Amino acid sequence: MKRTHWALVAAATVLPLVASTGTAIADTPAAAAPAAGCTYTPAVPADNFKGIPVFNAKKAAKPYSATLRTSQGQITFEALTDKAPCTTFSFRFLAEHDYFDRSHCHRLTTQRIYVLQCGDPTGTGSGGPGYSFPDENLTGATYPAGTVAMANAGPNTNGSQFFFVWKDTKLSPAYTPFGRVTAGLDVLQKIAAGGEDDQNNPGDGFPTLPVNIRNVKISAR
């Protein structure tokens, strides 16, 4: 079974997370237009499969916060349900089905882009939930510290992998921003200060301080 790897691309600099395919995602000046509506399409891989959500616009509109209890401390973010309803609905679905529990954040970058990437139950950077969905909220997208956004393998290939921005970062507007950290930015900065092992590229590897996600709690706002 072919596995797709999920990468972040810095402006003018490719920083892929190499997986079993051994290929890189090239930077593109503009992402493809989002697909109409919100449809979750079956896709491989299907790691820790919890089913495929059925979009419910009424539930998707309800504001919520997500708190990740990790081995390095708690991180809480406000979900941008008004700007990225398809994405936030998916994240809520996965969290409420314990998808992220006992997984770990597998990638930290400390040069050129400044992110902590999580959401892959395999811990390899090539895992996914068994479905994909379209991009959202890309017009004028920026990635200041505290942004929570989706990692992907190209336009409209979102799954379960996401990243926290721990320091203001320049990225092409190709990664759906769907949250804003409200508590725990200091936790992310502590993780970043601990460094990484350069296994992908200099400044790009596995975090030296292990970031194990114990559980994710969804709270109504």
Tab-separated table of C-alpha atoms in Angstrom, residues 4-220:
chain	number	residue	atom	x	y	z
A	4	THR	CA	1.523	9.534	1.193
A	5	HIS	CA	3.927	11.660	3.179
A	6	TRP	CA	2.807	14.935	4.633
A	7	ALA	CA	5.069	17.928	4.304
A	8	LEU	CA	5.339	21.587	5.114
A	9	VAL	CA	7.009	23.793	2.565
A	10	ALA	CA	8.749	26.982	3.564
A	11	ALA	CA	8.690	29.930	1.226
A	12	ALA	CA	11.432	29.300	-1.354
A	13	THR	CA	12.734	26.363	0.711
A	14	VAL	CA	11.570	22.752	0.563
A	15	LEU	CA	11.636	21.068	3.965
A	16	PRO	CA	9.859	17.754	3.327
A	17	LEU	CA	9.390	14.996	5.834
A	18	VAL	CA	10.684	12.029	3.851
A	19	ALA	CA	8.609	8.893	4.266
A	20	SER	CA	8.593	5.533	2.530
A	21	THR	CA	7.851	7.113	-0.854
A	22	GLY	CA	11.128	9.058	-0.670
A	23	THR	CA	9.606	11.968	-2.579
A	24	ALA	CA	9.252	15.646	-1.739
A	25	ILE	CA	6.395	18.075	-2.127
A	26	ALA	CA	7.463	21.073	-4.211
A	27	ASP	CA	6.412	24.576	-3.283
A	28	THR	CA	3.613	26.075	-5.370
A	29	PRO	CA	2.706	29.768	-5.573
A	30	ALA	CA	-1.013	29.151	-5.222
A	31	ALA	CA	-3.069	26.285	-3.856
A	32	ALA	CA	-5.928	24.751	-5.786
A	33	ALA	CA	-9.378	26.179	-5.074
A	34	PRO	CA	-11.255	24.358	-2.303
A	35	ALA	CA	-13.754	21.747	-3.333
A	36	ALA	CA	-17.373	22.848	-3.100
A	37	GLY	CA	-18.959	22.097	0.253
A	38	CYS	CA	-17.513	19.799	2.886
A	39	THR	CA	-17.102	16.185	1.840
A	40	TYR	CA	-14.940	13.594	3.578
A	41	THR	CA	-13.640	11.227	0.924
A	42	PRO	CA	-12.337	7.733	1.744
A	43	ALA	CA	-8.555	7.614	1.373
A	44	VAL	CA	-5.542	5.546	2.327
A	45	PRO	CA	-3.865	5.095	4.665
A	46	ALA	CA	-6.464	4.381	7.350
A	47	ASP	CA	-4.416	4.195	10.536
A	48	ASN	CA	-6.279	3.793	13.838
A	49	PHE	CA	-9.456	4.022	11.757
A	50	LYS	CA	-12.415	5.592	13.582
A	51	GLY	CA	-14.825	5.856	10.692
A	52	ILE	CA	-15.564	8.714	8.313
A	53	PRO	CA	-17.427	11.756	9.663
A	54	VAL	CA	-20.619	13.046	8.089
A	55	PHE	CA	-20.594	16.823	8.041
A	56	ASN	CA	-23.265	18.457	10.181
A	57	ALA	CA	-23.382	22.219	9.598
A	58	LYS	CA	-25.254	22.933	12.842
A	59	LYS	CA	-22.732	21.083	15.001
A	60	ALA	CA	-19.816	22.429	12.951
A	61	ALA	CA	-20.841	26.014	13.733
A	62	LYS	CA	-20.607	25.513	17.502
A	63	PRO	CA	-17.458	27.167	18.924
A	64	TYR	CA	-15.093	24.979	20.925
A	65	SER	CA	-11.641	24.825	22.421
A	66	ALA	CA	-9.338	21.813	22.341
A	67	THR	CA	-6.872	21.000	25.102
A	68	LEU	CA	-4.049	18.581	24.356
A	69	ARG	CA	-2.606	17.034	27.498
A	70	THR	CA	0.942	16.095	26.554
A	71	SER	CA	4.007	14.782	28.335
A	72	GLN	CA	5.482	18.309	28.134
A	73	GLY	CA	2.410	20.179	29.380
A	74	GLN	CA	-1.024	21.295	28.222
A	75	ILE	CA	-1.714	23.181	24.998
A	76	THR	CA	-5.123	24.731	24.386
A	77	PHE	CA	-6.374	26.270	21.172
A	78	GLU	CA	-9.540	27.973	20.033
A	79	ALA	CA	-11.023	26.293	16.962
A	80	LEU	CA	-11.847	28.662	14.085
A	81	THR	CA	-15.209	27.055	13.417
A	82	ASP	CA	-16.436	30.118	11.509
A	83	LYS	CA	-13.479	30.150	9.111
A	84	ALA	CA	-12.658	26.442	8.693
A	85	PRO	CA	-15.798	24.466	9.583
A	86	CYS	CA	-14.876	21.356	7.606
A	87	THR	CA	-11.455	21.172	9.255
A	88	THR	CA	-12.629	21.916	12.783
A	89	PHE	CA	-15.483	19.423	12.449
A	90	SER	CA	-12.978	16.731	11.439
A	91	PHE	CA	-10.632	17.567	14.308
A	92	ARG	CA	-13.524	17.413	16.786
A	93	PHE	CA	-14.655	14.060	15.327
A	94	LEU	CA	-11.191	12.542	15.676
A	95	ALA	CA	-10.644	13.963	19.175
A	96	GLU	CA	-14.027	12.721	20.395
A	97	HIS	CA	-13.153	9.255	19.087
A	98	ASP	CA	-9.796	9.268	20.956
A	99	TYR	CA	-7.874	9.195	17.673
A	100	PHE	CA	-4.979	11.293	18.950
A	101	ASP	CA	-4.687	9.588	22.339
A	102	ARG	CA	-1.325	7.892	22.963
A	103	SER	CA	0.160	9.313	19.757
A	104	HIS	CA	3.152	11.654	19.629
A	105	CYS	CA	4.300	14.727	17.766
A	106	HIS	CA	6.838	13.391	15.296
A	107	ARG	CA	8.443	16.485	13.779
A	108	LEU	CA	9.987	19.721	15.028
A	109	THR	CA	11.560	22.362	12.796
A	110	THR	CA	13.921	24.997	14.195
A	111	GLN	CA	15.305	26.609	11.039
A	112	ARG	CA	13.440	28.669	8.386
A	113	ILE	CA	10.045	27.363	9.512
A	114	TYR	CA	9.130	26.936	13.166
A	115	VAL	CA	6.541	24.236	13.716
A	116	LEU	CA	5.707	21.167	15.773
A	117	GLN	CA	3.862	18.588	13.684
A	118	CYS	CA	1.468	16.077	15.252
A	119	GLY	CA	-1.611	13.978	14.465
A	120	ASP	CA	-0.067	10.853	12.910
A	121	PRO	CA	-0.865	7.737	14.982
A	122	THR	CA	1.988	5.875	13.269
A	123	GLY	CA	4.543	8.508	14.260
A	124	THR	CA	6.173	8.262	10.827
A	125	GLY	CA	4.771	11.312	9.056
A	126	SER	CA	2.934	9.110	6.552
A	127	GLY	CA	-0.171	8.170	8.553
A	128	GLY	CA	-3.749	9.234	7.979
A	129	PRO	CA	-7.291	8.687	9.281
A	130	GLY	CA	-8.828	6.930	6.263
A	131	TYR	CA	-10.333	10.010	4.631
A	132	SER	CA	-9.364	13.364	3.144
A	133	PHE	CA	-11.124	16.702	2.833
A	134	PRO	CA	-10.710	20.058	1.056
A	135	ASP	CA	-8.630	23.077	2.015
A	136	GLU	CA	-10.249	26.092	3.673
A	137	ASN	CA	-9.369	29.571	4.914
A	138	LEU	CA	-6.372	30.017	2.598
A	139	THR	CA	-7.080	33.486	1.190
A	140	GLY	CA	-4.505	35.765	2.782
A	141	ALA	CA	-3.428	33.015	5.182
A	142	THR	CA	-0.461	33.809	7.426
A	143	TYR	CA	1.234	31.730	10.113
A	144	PRO	CA	2.176	33.782	13.182
A	145	ALA	CA	3.167	32.112	16.447
A	146	GLY	CA	0.195	30.312	17.956
A	147	THR	CA	-1.350	29.271	14.636
A	148	VAL	CA	-2.724	25.739	14.361
A	149	ALA	CA	-2.913	24.521	10.755
A	150	MET	CA	-3.198	21.366	8.679
A	151	ALA	CA	-0.232	19.540	7.181
A	152	ASN	CA	-0.940	18.057	3.773
A	153	ALA	CA	0.462	16.253	0.742
A	154	GLY	CA	-0.847	18.743	-1.805
A	155	PRO	CA	-4.073	20.660	-2.419
A	156	ASN	CA	-7.215	19.222	-0.789
A	157	THR	CA	-5.460	16.259	0.872
A	158	ASN	CA	-6.089	17.103	4.522
A	159	GLY	CA	-6.368	14.216	6.950
A	160	SER	CA	-5.329	14.037	10.607
A	161	GLN	CA	-1.876	15.643	10.644
A	162	PHE	CA	-1.619	19.213	11.879
A	163	PHE	CA	1.037	21.571	13.203
A	164	PHE	CA	1.529	24.224	15.841
A	165	VAL	CA	3.527	27.324	14.921
A	166	TRP	CA	5.776	28.179	17.875
A	167	LYS	CA	7.454	31.225	16.271
A	168	ASP	CA	6.274	33.554	13.483
A	169	THR	CA	6.731	31.596	10.268
A	170	LYS	CA	6.551	32.360	6.531
A	171	LEU	CA	4.779	29.646	4.564
A	172	SER	CA	2.932	29.587	1.277
A	173	PRO	CA	-0.825	30.005	1.941
A	174	ALA	CA	-1.399	26.311	1.303
A	175	TYR	CA	-2.044	24.975	4.814
A	176	THR	CA	-5.500	25.463	6.315
A	177	PRO	CA	-5.300	27.567	9.498
A	178	PHE	CA	-7.988	26.232	11.831
A	179	GLY	CA	-6.997	27.216	15.359
A	180	ARG	CA	-5.305	29.772	17.574
A	181	VAL	CA	-3.339	28.797	20.693
A	182	THR	CA	-4.815	30.413	23.805
A	183	ALA	CA	-2.666	28.656	26.418
A	184	GLY	CA	0.529	26.646	26.180
A	185	LEU	CA	2.603	28.665	23.738
A	186	ASP	CA	5.281	28.518	26.443
A	187	VAL	CA	5.040	24.715	26.303
A	188	LEU	CA	5.647	24.785	22.547
A	189	GLN	CA	8.602	27.126	22.990
A	190	LYS	CA	10.066	24.849	25.678
A	191	ILE	CA	9.797	21.901	23.275
A	192	ALA	CA	11.460	23.960	20.548
A	193	ALA	CA	14.272	25.064	22.885
A	194	GLY	CA	14.987	21.395	23.573
A	195	GLY	CA	15.935	20.958	19.910
A	196	GLU	CA	15.571	18.068	17.483
A	197	ASP	CA	17.771	15.353	15.991
A	198	ASP	CA	18.187	16.602	12.373
A	199	GLN	CA	16.995	13.249	11.016
A	200	ASN	CA	15.196	14.901	8.074
A	201	ASN	CA	17.429	17.916	7.430
A	202	PRO	CA	19.438	20.327	9.569
A	203	GLY	CA	16.917	21.955	11.874
A	204	ASP	CA	14.250	19.381	11.009
A	205	GLY	CA	13.755	16.169	12.925
A	206	PHE	CA	12.262	14.342	15.877
A	207	PRO	CA	11.877	16.501	19.015
A	208	THR	CA	14.535	15.859	21.658
A	209	LEU	CA	11.860	16.346	24.325
A	210	PRO	CA	9.295	13.605	23.575
A	211	VAL	CA	5.818	15.049	23.021
A	212	ASN	CA	3.354	12.279	23.799
A	213	ILE	CA	-0.321	13.215	23.477
A	214	ARG	CA	-2.160	11.584	26.357
A	215	ASN	CA	-5.608	12.845	25.381
A	216	VAL	CA	-7.467	15.703	23.715
A	217	LYS	CA	-10.433	17.311	25.467
A	218	ILE	CA	-13.045	19.286	23.533
A	219	SER	CA	-14.800	22.034	25.493
A	220	ALA	CA	-17.691	24.213	24.330
